[in-house]
Amino acid sequence: KFNEKSFEEDLTNLESFYKNEGYRDFKVLKKEILYDANKITIVLDLFEGTKYYYKSFEFVGNEKFSDEYLLDILDIHKGEKYNKEKLEFSIYENVTSLYMDEGHYFFNIVKEVIPTYDDSLEVRLIIEENPKVKIRKIFINGNSKTIENVIRRELKIHPNDYFNRG
């Protein structure tokens, strides 16, 4: 049976598929569902656009780590096809984790993806490192079976240590 909700999910999955295969500009231009007596006809008008590849990566505002090191951590290479999910994952998991593990709790990164030429993308990552943050207090609530000192003894972070997301 045809399910409108599942169909919308399928369209979202189709868009994700195309964007992860390099088609950054993919759009569903028109969708039409035609109901007949014994069948349903679905007509989709799609715009794939150009298949894009990474031309360059630029890091702006980074002082703690070199461009080469951040590019290595990012784990995406020039010439590789555009992949939206991989880019976002690499930025927010790999690069953000690196800074947060060094105590930069208020770290911020802004992604700019700029199309150039016919099929190339320049990626600019604007980094705000912001000052390192120390842990001021650790509150332990809700424990009824374990003494608080036992819990504190097992913690790997203590007051006056730098924040570490890991």
Short mmCIF file of N, CA and C in Angstrom, two decimals:
data_model
loop_
_atom_site.label_atom_id
_atom_site.label_comp_id
_atom_site.label_asym_id
_atom_site.label_seq_id
_atom_site.Cartn_x
_atom_site.Cartn_y
_atom_site.Cartn_z
N LYS A 1 0.83 -1.19 0.00
CA LYS A 1 0.00 0.00 0.00
C LYS A 1 0.87 1.24 0.00
N PHE A 2 0.38 2.26 -0.65
CA PHE A 2 1.09 3.54 -0.70
C PHE A 2 0.92 4.27 0.62
N ASN A 3 2.03 4.79 1.14
CA ASN A 3 2.01 5.52 2.41
C ASN A 3 2.68 6.87 2.18
N GLU A 4 1.94 7.93 2.36
CA GLU A 4 2.44 9.29 2.10
C GLU A 4 3.65 9.61 2.97
N LYS A 5 3.61 9.22 4.23
CA LYS A 5 4.73 9.50 5.14
C LYS A 5 6.00 8.77 4.69
N SER A 6 5.85 7.51 4.33
CA SER A 6 7.00 6.73 3.85
C SER A 6 7.55 7.31 2.55
N PHE A 7 6.65 7.79 1.70
CA PHE A 7 7.07 8.40 0.45
C PHE A 7 7.92 9.65 0.71
N GLU A 8 7.51 10.48 1.65
CA GLU A 8 8.28 11.68 2.00
C GLU A 8 9.65 11.30 2.58
N GLU A 9 9.69 10.25 3.38
CA GLU A 9 10.97 9.74 3.91
C GLU A 9 11.86 9.26 2.76
N ASP A 10 11.25 8.58 1.80
CA ASP A 10 12.01 8.11 0.64
C ASP A 10 12.59 9.27 -0.16
N LEU A 11 11.84 10.34 -0.30
CA LEU A 11 12.34 11.52 -1.01
C LEU A 11 13.52 12.14 -0.25
N THR A 12 13.43 12.18 1.07
CA THR A 12 14.53 12.68 1.89
C THR A 12 15.76 11.79 1.74
N ASN A 13 15.56 10.48 1.73
CA ASN A 13 16.66 9.53 1.53
C ASN A 13 17.27 9.67 0.15
N LEU A 14 16.43 9.92 -0.85
CA LEU A 14 16.92 10.12 -2.21
C LEU A 14 17.81 11.37 -2.28
N GLU A 15 17.37 12.44 -1.62
CA GLU A 15 18.16 13.67 -1.59
C GLU A 15 19.50 13.43 -0.88
N SER A 16 19.47 12.73 0.23
CA SER A 16 20.72 12.41 0.95
C SER A 16 21.65 11.58 0.07
N PHE A 17 21.10 10.61 -0.62
CA PHE A 17 21.90 9.77 -1.50
C PHE A 17 22.62 10.61 -2.54
N TYR A 18 21.90 11.46 -3.23
CA TYR A 18 22.50 12.29 -4.27
C TYR A 18 23.57 13.23 -3.68
N LYS A 19 23.27 13.85 -2.54
CA LYS A 19 24.22 14.80 -1.95
C LYS A 19 25.46 14.10 -1.43
N ASN A 20 25.35 12.84 -1.09
CA ASN A 20 26.52 12.07 -0.66
C ASN A 20 27.29 11.47 -1.84
N GLU A 21 26.72 11.58 -3.02
CA GLU A 21 27.40 11.11 -4.23
C GLU A 21 27.98 12.26 -5.04
N GLY A 22 28.00 13.46 -4.46
CA GLY A 22 28.65 14.60 -5.12
C GLY A 22 27.70 15.61 -5.72
N TYR A 23 26.42 15.34 -5.74
CA TYR A 23 25.45 16.23 -6.38
C TYR A 23 24.89 17.22 -5.35
N ARG A 24 25.67 18.24 -5.06
CA ARG A 24 25.35 19.23 -4.03
C ARG A 24 24.07 20.01 -4.32
N ASP A 25 23.75 20.23 -5.59
CA ASP A 25 22.61 21.06 -5.98
C ASP A 25 21.34 20.26 -6.26
N PHE A 26 21.32 18.97 -5.92
CA PHE A 26 20.18 18.12 -6.21
C PHE A 26 18.90 18.68 -5.59
N LYS A 27 17.80 18.61 -6.38
CA LYS A 27 16.49 19.05 -5.90
C LYS A 27 15.41 18.21 -6.57
N VAL A 28 14.33 18.01 -5.84
CA VAL A 28 13.12 17.45 -6.43
C VAL A 28 12.31 18.64 -6.89
N LEU A 29 12.24 18.83 -8.19
CA LEU A 29 11.54 19.99 -8.74
C LEU A 29 10.02 19.83 -8.69
N LYS A 30 9.57 18.61 -8.94
CA LYS A 30 8.13 18.38 -8.97
C LYS A 30 7.86 16.93 -8.63
N LYS A 31 6.82 16.72 -7.85
CA LYS A 31 6.38 15.35 -7.56
C LYS A 31 4.87 15.30 -7.80
N GLU A 32 4.48 14.24 -8.44
CA GLU A 32 3.07 14.09 -8.78
C GLU A 32 2.66 12.65 -8.51
N ILE A 33 1.57 12.49 -7.80
CA ILE A 33 1.06 11.16 -7.48
C ILE A 33 -0.30 11.03 -8.16
N LEU A 34 -0.40 10.07 -9.06
CA LEU A 34 -1.64 9.87 -9.83
C LEU A 34 -2.28 8.56 -9.39
N TYR A 35 -3.52 8.64 -8.94
CA TYR A 35 -4.25 7.47 -8.48
C TYR A 35 -5.19 7.01 -9.59
N ASP A 36 -5.04 5.76 -10.00
CA ASP A 36 -5.96 5.14 -10.95
C ASP A 36 -6.68 4.01 -10.23
N ALA A 37 -7.55 3.34 -10.92
CA ALA A 37 -8.36 2.29 -10.30
C ALA A 37 -7.51 1.21 -9.63
N ASN A 38 -6.53 0.68 -10.35
CA ASN A 38 -5.74 -0.44 -9.81
C ASN A 38 -4.27 -0.12 -9.64
N LYS A 39 -3.91 1.13 -9.80
CA LYS A 39 -2.48 1.44 -9.70
C LYS A 39 -2.27 2.89 -9.27
N ILE A 40 -1.05 3.12 -8.85
CA ILE A 40 -0.61 4.47 -8.48
C ILE A 40 0.62 4.77 -9.33
N THR A 41 0.61 5.93 -9.95
CA THR A 41 1.75 6.36 -10.76
C THR A 41 2.40 7.54 -10.06
N ILE A 42 3.72 7.44 -9.87
CA ILE A 42 4.48 8.52 -9.24
C ILE A 42 5.41 9.11 -10.28
N VAL A 43 5.29 10.41 -10.47
CA VAL A 43 6.13 11.11 -11.45
C VAL A 43 7.00 12.10 -10.68
N LEU A 44 8.31 11.96 -10.84
CA LEU A 44 9.26 12.86 -10.18
C LEU A 44 10.06 13.60 -11.24
N ASP A 45 10.17 14.90 -11.07
CA ASP A 45 11.03 15.71 -11.93
C ASP A 45 12.22 16.11 -11.06
N LEU A 46 13.40 15.58 -11.39
CA LEU A 46 14.59 15.78 -10.57
C LEU A 46 15.60 16.68 -11.27
N PHE A 47 16.32 17.44 -10.47
CA PHE A 47 17.45 18.21 -10.97
C PHE A 47 18.68 17.70 -10.25
N GLU A 48 19.56 17.00 -10.98
CA GLU A 48 20.78 16.47 -10.37
C GLU A 48 21.82 17.56 -10.20
N GLY A 49 21.99 18.38 -11.19
CA GLY A 49 23.04 19.38 -11.15
C GLY A 49 24.39 18.75 -11.47
N THR A 50 25.42 19.46 -11.14
CA THR A 50 26.79 19.03 -11.42
C THR A 50 27.30 18.13 -10.31
N LYS A 51 28.13 17.16 -10.67
CA LYS A 51 28.80 16.35 -9.66
C LYS A 51 30.06 17.10 -9.23
N TYR A 52 30.16 17.43 -7.93
CA TYR A 52 31.25 18.26 -7.42
C TYR A 52 32.34 17.43 -6.76
N TYR A 53 33.55 18.02 -6.81
CA TYR A 53 34.73 17.45 -6.16
C TYR A 53 35.40 18.55 -5.35
N TYR A 54 36.10 18.16 -4.29
CA TYR A 54 36.79 19.14 -3.44
C TYR A 54 38.05 19.65 -4.15
N LYS A 55 38.15 20.96 -4.25
CA LYS A 55 39.33 21.58 -4.87
C LYS A 55 40.35 21.98 -3.80
N SER A 56 39.84 22.56 -2.68
CA SER A 56 40.77 23.00 -1.64
C SER A 56 40.05 23.12 -0.31
N PHE A 57 40.86 23.12 0.74
CA PHE A 57 40.38 23.32 2.10
C PHE A 57 41.20 24.44 2.71
N GLU A 58 40.53 25.39 3.34
CA GLU A 58 41.21 26.51 3.98
C GLU A 58 40.71 26.62 5.41
N PHE A 59 41.64 26.76 6.33
CA PHE A 59 41.31 26.96 7.74
C PHE A 59 41.65 28.40 8.10
N VAL A 60 40.70 29.11 8.70
CA VAL A 60 40.89 30.51 9.08
C VAL A 60 40.71 30.61 10.59
N GLY A 61 41.64 31.26 11.27
CA GLY A 61 41.51 31.51 12.70
C GLY A 61 42.11 30.45 13.60
N ASN A 62 42.69 29.43 13.03
CA ASN A 62 43.30 28.38 13.85
C ASN A 62 44.72 28.81 14.25
N GLU A 63 44.96 28.77 15.54
CA GLU A 63 46.29 29.09 16.06
C GLU A 63 46.90 27.89 16.76
N LYS A 64 46.08 27.08 17.36
CA LYS A 64 46.56 25.95 18.15
C LYS A 64 47.11 24.82 17.28
N PHE A 65 46.46 24.55 16.15
CA PHE A 65 46.85 23.44 15.28
C PHE A 65 47.15 23.96 13.89
N SER A 66 48.08 23.33 13.21
CA SER A 66 48.45 23.74 11.85
C SER A 66 47.37 23.31 10.85
N ASP A 67 47.37 23.97 9.70
CA ASP A 67 46.43 23.61 8.62
C ASP A 67 46.61 22.16 8.21
N GLU A 68 47.87 21.71 8.11
CA GLU A 68 48.16 20.35 7.69
C GLU A 68 47.59 19.33 8.68
N TYR A 69 47.75 19.62 9.97
CA TYR A 69 47.25 18.71 10.99
C TYR A 69 45.72 18.66 10.96
N LEU A 70 45.07 19.82 10.84
CA LEU A 70 43.61 19.86 10.78
C LEU A 70 43.09 19.15 9.53
N LEU A 71 43.78 19.30 8.42
CA LEU A 71 43.39 18.61 7.19
C LEU A 71 43.52 17.10 7.35
N ASP A 72 44.55 16.67 8.06
CA ASP A 72 44.73 15.25 8.34
C ASP A 72 43.61 14.73 9.23
N ILE A 73 43.24 15.51 10.25
CA ILE A 73 42.15 15.13 11.17
C ILE A 73 40.81 15.12 10.44
N LEU A 74 40.62 16.08 9.53
CA LEU A 74 39.37 16.18 8.76
C LEU A 74 39.14 14.91 7.95
N ASP A 75 40.22 14.32 7.43
CA ASP A 75 40.18 13.05 6.70
C ASP A 75 39.35 13.11 5.43
N ILE A 76 39.40 14.26 4.76
CA ILE A 76 38.80 14.42 3.43
C ILE A 76 39.90 15.01 2.56
N HIS A 77 40.02 14.54 1.33
CA HIS A 77 41.16 14.92 0.49
C HIS A 77 40.72 15.68 -0.75
N LYS A 78 41.63 16.51 -1.24
CA LYS A 78 41.39 17.22 -2.50
C LYS A 78 41.15 16.19 -3.60
N GLY A 79 40.19 16.50 -4.48
CA GLY A 79 39.87 15.59 -5.57
C GLY A 79 38.80 14.58 -5.23
N GLU A 80 38.51 14.41 -3.96
CA GLU A 80 37.47 13.48 -3.53
C GLU A 80 36.10 14.07 -3.88
N LYS A 81 35.13 13.22 -4.18
CA LYS A 81 33.80 13.73 -4.52
C LYS A 81 33.13 14.29 -3.26
N TYR A 82 32.32 15.30 -3.48
CA TYR A 82 31.57 15.94 -2.39
C TYR A 82 30.66 14.92 -1.73
N ASN A 83 30.67 14.90 -0.40
CA ASN A 83 29.81 14.03 0.38
C ASN A 83 29.35 14.82 1.59
N LYS A 84 28.10 15.26 1.56
CA LYS A 84 27.58 16.15 2.61
C LYS A 84 27.70 15.54 4.00
N GLU A 85 27.25 14.29 4.16
CA GLU A 85 27.28 13.66 5.48
C GLU A 85 28.71 13.49 6.00
N LYS A 86 29.61 13.06 5.14
CA LYS A 86 31.00 12.86 5.56
C LYS A 86 31.64 14.18 5.95
N LEU A 87 31.36 15.25 5.19
CA LEU A 87 31.92 16.56 5.52
C LEU A 87 31.42 17.03 6.88
N GLU A 88 30.12 16.97 7.09
CA GLU A 88 29.56 17.43 8.36
C GLU A 88 30.05 16.57 9.52
N PHE A 89 30.11 15.26 9.34
CA PHE A 89 30.60 14.37 10.39
C PHE A 89 32.05 14.70 10.72
N SER A 90 32.87 14.86 9.69
CA SER A 90 34.29 15.13 9.90
C SER A 90 34.51 16.45 10.63
N ILE A 91 33.74 17.46 10.27
CA ILE A 91 33.88 18.76 10.94
C ILE A 91 33.45 18.66 12.39
N TYR A 92 32.26 18.15 12.62
CA TYR A 92 31.68 18.21 13.95
C TYR A 92 32.15 17.09 14.88
N GLU A 93 32.63 16.00 14.35
CA GLU A 93 33.15 14.96 15.22
C GLU A 93 34.67 15.03 15.33
N ASN A 94 35.36 15.09 14.21
CA ASN A 94 36.82 15.03 14.24
C ASN A 94 37.45 16.34 14.71
N VAL A 95 37.10 17.44 14.05
CA VAL A 95 37.74 18.73 14.37
C VAL A 95 37.23 19.28 15.70
N THR A 96 35.91 19.27 15.90
CA THR A 96 35.35 19.78 17.15
C THR A 96 35.85 18.97 18.34
N SER A 97 35.90 17.66 18.20
CA SER A 97 36.41 16.81 19.30
C SER A 97 37.85 17.17 19.64
N LEU A 98 38.65 17.42 18.62
CA LEU A 98 40.05 17.77 18.84
C LEU A 98 40.17 19.00 19.74
N TYR A 99 39.42 20.03 19.41
CA TYR A 99 39.47 21.26 20.20
C TYR A 99 38.85 21.09 21.58
N MET A 100 37.72 20.41 21.66
CA MET A 100 37.07 20.23 22.96
C MET A 100 37.89 19.36 23.90
N ASP A 101 38.61 18.40 23.35
CA ASP A 101 39.48 17.57 24.19
C ASP A 101 40.67 18.36 24.73
N GLU A 102 40.94 19.51 24.13
CA GLU A 102 42.02 20.39 24.58
C GLU A 102 41.51 21.49 25.50
N GLY A 103 40.22 21.45 25.88
CA GLY A 103 39.69 22.42 26.84
C GLY A 103 38.93 23.58 26.23
N HIS A 104 38.75 23.60 24.92
CA HIS A 104 38.07 24.72 24.26
C HIS A 104 36.56 24.44 24.18
N TYR A 105 35.88 24.59 25.33
CA TYR A 105 34.45 24.29 25.42
C TYR A 105 33.62 25.21 24.53
N PHE A 106 34.01 26.46 24.41
CA PHE A 106 33.26 27.43 23.62
C PHE A 106 33.78 27.54 22.19
N PHE A 107 34.47 26.51 21.73
CA PHE A 107 34.97 26.42 20.37
C PHE A 107 33.81 26.51 19.38
N ASN A 108 34.04 27.19 18.26
CA ASN A 108 33.01 27.32 17.24
C ASN A 108 33.66 27.18 15.86
N ILE A 109 32.94 26.56 14.95
CA ILE A 109 33.45 26.41 13.59
C ILE A 109 32.30 26.69 12.62
N VAL A 110 32.60 27.50 11.61
CA VAL A 110 31.62 27.85 10.57
C VAL A 110 32.13 27.31 9.25
N LYS A 111 31.27 26.60 8.54
CA LYS A 111 31.63 25.97 7.27
C LYS A 111 31.10 26.83 6.12
N GLU A 112 31.98 27.13 5.17
CA GLU A 112 31.57 27.79 3.93
C GLU A 112 32.00 26.88 2.78
N VAL A 113 31.05 26.49 1.95
CA VAL A 113 31.35 25.66 0.78
C VAL A 113 31.07 26.53 -0.45
N ILE A 114 32.13 26.83 -1.19
CA ILE A 114 32.05 27.78 -2.30
C ILE A 114 32.31 27.06 -3.62
N PRO A 115 31.29 27.03 -4.50
CA PRO A 115 31.50 26.42 -5.82
C PRO A 115 32.42 27.29 -6.67
N THR A 116 33.36 26.66 -7.37
CA THR A 116 34.25 27.36 -8.29
C THR A 116 34.33 26.55 -9.57
N TYR A 117 34.62 27.21 -10.65
CA TYR A 117 34.71 26.55 -11.95
C TYR A 117 33.46 25.73 -12.23
N ASP A 118 33.61 24.63 -12.93
CA ASP A 118 32.44 23.85 -13.30
C ASP A 118 32.04 22.81 -12.26
N ASP A 119 33.02 22.14 -11.66
CA ASP A 119 32.70 21.02 -10.78
C ASP A 119 33.54 20.99 -9.51
N SER A 120 34.04 22.14 -9.08
CA SER A 120 34.94 22.17 -7.93
C SER A 120 34.35 22.96 -6.77
N LEU A 121 34.73 22.56 -5.56
CA LEU A 121 34.29 23.24 -4.35
C LEU A 121 35.49 23.63 -3.51
N GLU A 122 35.49 24.86 -3.04
CA GLU A 122 36.47 25.29 -2.04
C GLU A 122 35.76 25.28 -0.70
N VAL A 123 36.37 24.64 0.28
CA VAL A 123 35.79 24.57 1.61
C VAL A 123 36.62 25.46 2.53
N ARG A 124 35.94 26.41 3.15
CA ARG A 124 36.60 27.31 4.10
C ARG A 124 35.99 27.05 5.47
N LEU A 125 36.85 26.74 6.43
CA LEU A 125 36.41 26.49 7.79
C LEU A 125 36.93 27.61 8.68
N ILE A 126 36.01 28.41 9.18
CA ILE A 126 36.35 29.56 10.03
C ILE A 126 36.25 29.10 11.48
N ILE A 127 37.38 29.17 12.17
CA ILE A 127 37.49 28.62 13.51
C ILE A 127 37.61 29.74 14.54
N GLU A 128 36.81 29.63 15.58
CA GLU A 128 36.95 30.48 16.77
C GLU A 128 37.37 29.55 17.90
N GLU A 129 38.64 29.60 18.26
CA GLU A 129 39.13 28.69 19.28
C GLU A 129 38.60 29.05 20.66
N ASN A 130 38.54 30.34 20.98
CA ASN A 130 38.12 30.85 22.29
C ASN A 130 38.98 30.27 23.41
N PRO A 131 38.99 30.92 24.56
CA PRO A 131 39.88 30.48 25.65
C PRO A 131 39.52 29.09 26.18
N LYS A 132 40.52 28.44 26.76
CA LYS A 132 40.30 27.14 27.39
C LYS A 132 39.46 27.35 28.66
N VAL A 133 38.70 26.33 29.01
CA VAL A 133 37.79 26.40 30.14
C VAL A 133 38.20 25.36 31.17
N LYS A 134 38.21 25.78 32.45
CA LYS A 134 38.50 24.85 33.54
C LYS A 134 37.21 24.45 34.25
N ILE A 135 37.21 23.26 34.81
CA ILE A 135 36.08 22.76 35.58
C ILE A 135 36.11 23.45 36.94
N ARG A 136 35.00 24.08 37.31
CA ARG A 136 34.96 24.79 38.59
C ARG A 136 34.46 23.85 39.69
N LYS A 137 33.34 23.21 39.49
CA LYS A 137 32.76 22.32 40.49
C LYS A 137 32.17 21.10 39.80
N ILE A 138 32.14 20.00 40.52
CA ILE A 138 31.48 18.79 40.04
C ILE A 138 30.41 18.43 41.07
N PHE A 139 29.18 18.42 40.62
CA PHE A 139 28.06 18.07 41.49
C PHE A 139 27.66 16.62 41.22
N ILE A 140 27.43 15.87 42.28
CA ILE A 140 26.99 14.48 42.17
C ILE A 140 25.66 14.38 42.89
N ASN A 141 24.63 14.02 42.14
CA ASN A 141 23.27 13.95 42.69
C ASN A 141 22.65 12.60 42.39
N GLY A 142 21.70 12.20 43.22
CA GLY A 142 20.89 11.03 42.94
C GLY A 142 21.49 9.70 43.36
N ASN A 143 22.67 9.73 43.94
CA ASN A 143 23.26 8.46 44.35
C ASN A 143 22.71 8.05 45.71
N SER A 144 22.24 6.81 45.82
CA SER A 144 21.71 6.34 47.10
C SER A 144 22.47 5.11 47.59
N LYS A 145 23.20 4.45 46.71
CA LYS A 145 23.90 3.22 47.11
C LYS A 145 25.40 3.43 47.29
N THR A 146 25.96 4.42 46.60
CA THR A 146 27.41 4.60 46.62
C THR A 146 27.76 5.91 47.33
N ILE A 147 28.78 5.86 48.15
CA ILE A 147 29.23 7.05 48.86
C ILE A 147 29.85 8.01 47.85
N GLU A 148 29.60 9.29 48.03
CA GLU A 148 30.07 10.30 47.07
C GLU A 148 31.58 10.24 46.87
N ASN A 149 32.34 9.99 47.93
CA ASN A 149 33.80 9.93 47.80
C ASN A 149 34.25 8.80 46.88
N VAL A 150 33.52 7.70 46.85
CA VAL A 150 33.85 6.58 45.98
C VAL A 150 33.65 7.00 44.52
N ILE A 151 32.56 7.71 44.27
CA ILE A 151 32.29 8.19 42.90
C ILE A 151 33.37 9.18 42.49
N ARG A 152 33.71 10.12 43.33
CA ARG A 152 34.74 11.13 43.01
C ARG A 152 36.09 10.47 42.75
N ARG A 153 36.40 9.42 43.49
CA ARG A 153 37.66 8.73 43.31
C ARG A 153 37.77 8.11 41.92
N GLU A 154 36.64 7.69 41.35
CA GLU A 154 36.63 7.04 40.04
C GLU A 154 36.60 8.02 38.88
N LEU A 155 36.30 9.28 39.13
CA LEU A 155 36.25 10.28 38.06
C LEU A 155 37.64 10.53 37.50
N LYS A 156 37.70 10.79 36.20
CA LYS A 156 38.98 11.09 35.55
C LYS A 156 39.20 12.59 35.43
N ILE A 157 38.23 13.38 35.83
CA ILE A 157 38.36 14.83 35.77
C ILE A 157 38.01 15.40 37.15
N HIS A 158 38.73 16.44 37.52
CA HIS A 158 38.57 17.03 38.85
C HIS A 158 38.47 18.54 38.73
N PRO A 159 37.95 19.18 39.76
CA PRO A 159 37.91 20.65 39.74
C PRO A 159 39.31 21.22 39.47
N ASN A 160 39.33 22.27 38.67
CA ASN A 160 40.52 22.98 38.24
C ASN A 160 41.26 22.30 37.07
N ASP A 161 40.73 21.16 36.60
CA ASP A 161 41.26 20.55 35.36
C ASP A 161 40.62 21.27 34.18
N TYR A 162 41.28 21.22 33.04
CA TYR A 162 40.68 21.76 31.82
C TYR A 162 39.59 20.82 31.34
N PHE A 163 38.54 21.43 30.77
CA PHE A 163 37.44 20.66 30.20
C PHE A 163 37.97 19.71 29.14
N ASN A 164 37.43 18.49 29.12
CA ASN A 164 37.79 17.50 28.11
C ASN A 164 36.52 16.73 27.75
N ARG A 165 36.09 16.85 26.52
CA ARG A 165 34.86 16.20 26.08
C ARG A 165 34.98 14.68 26.15
N GLY A 166 36.17 14.17 25.94
CA GLY A 166 36.37 12.73 25.91
C GLY A 166 36.23 12.13 27.25
#
